[in-house]
GROMACS .gro file of C-alpha atoms in nm:
model
  226
    1UNK     CA    1  -1.456   1.672   1.388
    2UNK     CA    2  -1.386   1.571   1.785
    3UNK     CA    3  -1.033   1.590   1.904
    4UNK     CA    4  -1.081   1.170   2.021
    5UNK     CA    5  -1.185   1.080   1.603
    6UNK     CA    6  -0.803   1.231   1.580
    7UNK     CA    7  -0.584   0.999   1.713
    8UNK     CA    8  -0.837   0.688   1.692
    9UNK     CA    9  -0.874   0.575   1.404
   10UNK     CA   10  -1.135   0.248   1.292
   11UNK     CA   11  -0.825  -0.090   1.255
   12UNK     CA   12  -0.918  -0.264   1.001
   13UNK     CA   13  -1.014  -0.685   1.067
   14UNK     CA   14  -0.686  -0.796   0.948
   15UNK     CA   15  -0.555  -0.655   1.199
   16UNK     CA   16  -0.780  -0.805   1.530
   17UNK     CA   17  -0.578  -1.076   1.546
   18UNK     CA   18  -0.273  -0.967   1.582
   19UNK     CA   19  -0.346  -0.710   1.853
   20UNK     CA   20  -0.503  -0.970   2.013
   21UNK     CA   21  -0.249  -1.186   2.026
   22UNK     CA   22   0.004  -0.899   2.130
   23UNK     CA   23  -0.184  -0.772   2.405
   24UNK     CA   24  -0.243  -1.130   2.582
   25UNK     CA   25   0.172  -1.169   2.559
   26UNK     CA   26   0.156  -0.811   2.711
   27UNK     CA   27  -0.090  -0.933   3.017
   28UNK     CA   28   0.198  -1.231   3.034
   29UNK     CA   29   0.488  -1.000   3.018
   30UNK     CA   30   0.329  -0.775   3.310
   31UNK     CA   31   0.253  -1.146   3.521
   32UNK     CA   32   0.685  -1.254   3.481
   33UNK     CA   33   0.777  -0.852   3.438
   34UNK     CA   34   0.615  -0.535   3.537
   35UNK     CA   35   0.796  -0.308   3.323
   36UNK     CA   36   0.824  -0.593   3.038
   37UNK     CA   37   0.519  -0.541   3.065
   38UNK     CA   38   0.468  -0.199   2.961
   39UNK     CA   39   0.688  -0.255   2.701
   40UNK     CA   40   0.333  -0.513   2.587
   41UNK     CA   41   0.153  -0.240   2.610
   42UNK     CA   42   0.373  -0.052   2.418
   43UNK     CA   43   0.365  -0.276   2.116
   44UNK     CA   44   0.044  -0.332   2.099
   45UNK     CA   45  -0.068  -0.026   2.074
   46UNK     CA   46   0.142  -0.026   1.766
   47UNK     CA   47  -0.018  -0.308   1.633
   48UNK     CA   48  -0.366  -0.125   1.654
   49UNK     CA   49  -0.221   0.173   1.521
   50UNK     CA   50  -0.070  -0.032   1.216
   51UNK     CA   51  -0.365  -0.178   1.109
   52UNK     CA   52  -0.555   0.214   1.145
   53UNK     CA   53  -0.795   0.189   0.842
   54UNK     CA   54  -0.818   0.556   0.870
   55UNK     CA   55  -1.159   0.715   0.623
   56UNK     CA   56  -1.030   0.912   0.274
   57UNK     CA   57  -1.155   1.166   0.100
   58UNK     CA   58  -1.067   1.141  -0.301
   59UNK     CA   59  -1.064   1.374  -0.570
   60UNK     CA   60  -1.342   1.291  -0.677
   61UNK     CA   61  -1.232   1.479  -1.096
   62UNK     CA   62  -1.238   1.279  -1.298
   63UNK     CA   63  -0.934   1.107  -1.494
   64UNK     CA   64  -0.681   1.060  -1.144
   65UNK     CA   65  -0.429   0.853  -1.077
   66UNK     CA   66  -0.469   0.845  -0.761
   67UNK     CA   67  -0.137   0.682  -0.468
   68UNK     CA   68  -0.267   0.327  -0.355
   69UNK     CA   69  -0.054   0.434  -0.080
   70UNK     CA   70   0.069   0.600   0.275
   71UNK     CA   71   0.414   0.680   0.241
   72UNK     CA   72   0.693   0.875   0.054
   73UNK     CA   73   0.767   0.807  -0.411
   74UNK     CA   74   1.121   0.620  -0.393
   75UNK     CA   75   1.131   0.548  -0.697
   76UNK     CA   76   1.002   0.739  -1.100
   77UNK     CA   77   1.139   0.550  -1.372
   78UNK     CA   78   1.081   0.329  -1.659
   79UNK     CA   79   1.016  -0.022  -1.636
   80UNK     CA   80   0.812  -0.321  -1.779
   81UNK     CA   81   0.462  -0.476  -1.588
   82UNK     CA   82   0.563  -0.770  -1.432
   83UNK     CA   83   0.527  -1.066  -1.655
   84UNK     CA   84   0.220  -1.205  -1.536
   85UNK     CA   85  -0.044  -0.977  -1.623
   86UNK     CA   86  -0.019  -1.100  -1.986
   87UNK     CA   87   0.041  -0.637  -1.990
   88UNK     CA   88   0.253  -0.519  -2.326
   89UNK     CA   89   0.630  -0.529  -2.284
   90UNK     CA   90   0.721  -0.216  -2.355
   91UNK     CA   91   0.873   0.011  -2.056
   92UNK     CA   92   0.531   0.247  -1.842
   93UNK     CA   93   0.644   0.461  -1.627
   94UNK     CA   94   0.689   0.386  -1.230
   95UNK     CA   95   0.620   0.596  -0.972
   96UNK     CA   96   0.698   0.375  -0.697
   97UNK     CA   97   0.551   0.517  -0.342
   98UNK     CA   98   0.775   0.306   0.037
   99UNK     CA   99   0.595   0.202   0.276
  100UNK     CA  100   0.724   0.225   0.630
  101UNK     CA  101   0.632   0.058   0.955
  102UNK     CA  102   0.446   0.396   1.030
  103UNK     CA  103   0.262   0.398   0.785
  104UNK     CA  104  -0.150   0.305   0.716
  105UNK     CA  105  -0.098   0.021   0.558
  106UNK     CA  106  -0.399  -0.035   0.383
  107UNK     CA  107  -0.363  -0.033   0.022
  108UNK     CA  108  -0.677   0.158  -0.273
  109UNK     CA  109  -0.676   0.147  -0.568
  110UNK     CA  110  -0.490   0.471  -0.764
  111UNK     CA  111  -0.813   0.468  -1.085
  112UNK     CA  112  -1.208   0.268  -1.136
  113UNK     CA  113  -1.216   0.003  -1.429
  114UNK     CA  114  -1.188  -0.376  -1.409
  115UNK     CA  115  -1.012  -0.546  -1.257
  116UNK     CA  116  -0.891  -0.774  -1.569
  117UNK     CA  117  -0.531  -0.957  -1.378
  118UNK     CA  118  -0.444  -1.122  -0.970
  119UNK     CA  119  -0.141  -1.271  -1.001
  120UNK     CA  120   0.050  -1.352  -0.660
  121UNK     CA  121   0.428  -1.442  -0.766
  122UNK     CA  122   0.647  -1.593  -0.417
  123UNK     CA  123   1.034  -1.419  -0.410
  124UNK     CA  124   1.256  -1.260  -0.189
  125UNK     CA  125   1.250  -0.996   0.120
  126UNK     CA  126   1.498  -0.752  -0.029
  127UNK     CA  127   1.463  -0.348   0.145
  128UNK     CA  128   1.162  -0.235  -0.053
  129UNK     CA  129   1.301   0.085  -0.107
  130UNK     CA  130   1.539  -0.075  -0.354
  131UNK     CA  131   1.451  -0.092  -0.693
  132UNK     CA  132   1.554  -0.421  -0.692
  133UNK     CA  133   1.249  -0.552  -0.550
  134UNK     CA  134   0.985  -0.458  -0.733
  135UNK     CA  135   1.243  -0.785  -0.933
  136UNK     CA  136   1.267  -1.008  -0.678
  137UNK     CA  137   1.060  -1.019  -0.409
  138UNK     CA  138   0.743  -1.131  -0.301
  139UNK     CA  139   0.479  -0.949  -0.483
  140UNK     CA  140   0.100  -0.918  -0.621
  141UNK     CA  141   0.006  -0.795  -0.837
  142UNK     CA  142  -0.315  -0.643  -1.061
  143UNK     CA  143  -0.415  -0.524  -1.415
  144UNK     CA  144  -0.725  -0.277  -1.398
  145UNK     CA  145  -0.866  -0.188  -1.719
  146UNK     CA  146  -1.048   0.143  -1.729
  147UNK     CA  147  -1.386   0.253  -1.936
  148UNK     CA  148  -1.217   0.383  -2.211
  149UNK     CA  149  -0.937   0.036  -2.267
  150UNK     CA  150  -0.665   0.193  -2.132
  151UNK     CA  151  -0.556  -0.080  -1.861
  152UNK     CA  152  -0.256   0.076  -1.507
  153UNK     CA  153  -0.113  -0.188  -1.303
  154UNK     CA  154  -0.077  -0.184  -0.975
  155UNK     CA  155   0.162  -0.332  -0.774
  156UNK     CA  156   0.169  -0.496  -0.371
  157UNK     CA  157   0.539  -0.581  -0.339
  158UNK     CA  158   0.654  -0.743   0.024
  159UNK     CA  159   0.896  -0.554   0.165
  160UNK     CA  160   1.234  -0.603   0.457
  161UNK     CA  161   1.051  -0.698   0.748
  162UNK     CA  162   0.650  -0.733   0.541
  163UNK     CA  163   0.550  -1.126   0.550
  164UNK     CA  164   0.205  -1.159   0.401
  165UNK     CA  165   0.055  -0.991   0.107
  166UNK     CA  166  -0.331  -0.960   0.113
  167UNK     CA  167  -0.511  -0.922  -0.203
  168UNK     CA  168  -0.981  -0.854  -0.144
  169UNK     CA  169  -0.959  -0.843  -0.493
  170UNK     CA  170  -1.053  -1.174  -0.770
  171UNK     CA  171  -1.000  -1.093  -1.203
  172UNK     CA  172  -1.384  -0.994  -1.263
  173UNK     CA  173  -1.383  -0.775  -1.007
  174UNK     CA  174  -1.488  -0.382  -1.023
  175UNK     CA  175  -1.307  -0.105  -0.817
  176UNK     CA  176  -1.356   0.268  -0.789
  177UNK     CA  177  -1.095   0.502  -0.755
  178UNK     CA  178  -0.996   0.524  -0.399
  179UNK     CA  179  -1.113   0.224  -0.312
  180UNK     CA  180  -1.021  -0.052  -0.054
  181UNK     CA  181  -0.788  -0.386  -0.277
  182UNK     CA  182  -0.547  -0.533   0.014
  183UNK     CA  183  -0.356  -0.445   0.273
  184UNK     CA  184   0.042  -0.570   0.331
  185UNK     CA  185   0.216  -0.668   0.672
  186UNK     CA  186   0.484  -0.461   0.816
  187UNK     CA  187   0.680  -0.243   0.605
  188UNK     CA  188   0.636  -0.280   0.196
  189UNK     CA  189   0.604  -0.051  -0.149
  190UNK     CA  190   0.344  -0.033  -0.441
  191UNK     CA  191   0.478   0.066  -0.779
  192UNK     CA  192   0.173   0.193  -1.066
  193UNK     CA  193   0.298   0.129  -1.402
  194UNK     CA  194   0.110   0.455  -1.587
  195UNK     CA  195  -0.063   0.417  -1.927
  196UNK     CA  196   0.165   0.497  -2.281
  197UNK     CA  197   0.219   0.877  -2.261
  198UNK     CA  198   0.135   0.982  -1.862
  199UNK     CA  199   0.367   1.131  -1.702
  200UNK     CA  200   0.391   1.126  -1.335
  201UNK     CA  201   0.278   1.504  -1.105
  202UNK     CA  202   0.525   1.403  -0.810
  203UNK     CA  203   0.818   1.399  -0.749
  204UNK     CA  204   1.137   1.182  -0.556
  205UNK     CA  205   1.087   1.206  -0.203
  206UNK     CA  206   0.651   1.385  -0.216
  207UNK     CA  207   0.527   1.180   0.055
  208UNK     CA  208   0.197   1.043  -0.005
  209UNK     CA  209  -0.145   0.959   0.161
  210UNK     CA  210  -0.371   0.699   0.018
  211UNK     CA  211  -0.674   0.735  -0.177
  212UNK     CA  212  -0.592   1.159  -0.142
  213UNK     CA  213  -0.246   1.236  -0.282
  214UNK     CA  214  -0.288   1.274  -0.675
  215UNK     CA  215  -0.001   1.116  -0.865
  216UNK     CA  216  -0.086   1.156  -1.272
  217UNK     CA  217  -0.297   1.317  -1.503
  218UNK     CA  218  -0.491   1.060  -1.729
  219UNK     CA  219  -0.574   1.392  -2.019
  220UNK     CA  220  -0.199   1.502  -1.942
  221UNK     CA  221  -0.073   1.277  -2.251
  222UNK     CA  222   0.289   1.428  -2.454
  223UNK     CA  223   0.240   1.732  -2.223
  224UNK     CA  224   0.537   1.673  -2.045
  225UNK     CA  225   0.938   1.584  -2.239
  226UNK     CA  226   1.178   1.330  -2.082
   0.00000   0.00000   0.00000
């Protein structure tokens, strides 16, 4: 890998408009007062960095649930998947990954399968690290049916600063593990609802890398007790 590639990452097309806006404002700030212009330069670089979309190497071993987001595991608890997905009302293990404004915000599919439902629900904008964010905040939910018939839910949740959830897939689409399926702008959270009997292999506070970090193994059912 070249040294340049360590610092310069590809940018997702969703970010081009925002970087252009930041750059235009920066030019105006330079005309008004040079120190403000340099502040604009810093903010423009941050905007580019926010929308970075680096390549990821997804583990090839089948049967893994991969993190859909960069960030920190903030919650692990039992919860019922969003009602709008039409899944069972059984409480499943939910693993929440909180993304700060410094994390890469491109979201990746935790498993391979067919998208059977995509449901957007408007809501509030509480801090995404809070438990109530899963219920009250704006969200976009996906149900992915795996080849063995089991279902997994992944939910994009807007945060205190986030005001835009973007989803690239629709019902009927097929996703691959680690494939890009959406992004959220400016700080947010992803919830993964594991299939019944599947326990997480992560702990609260653990750092996740989207498309690479392993959350759970689908074959490990009943190996761990509450």
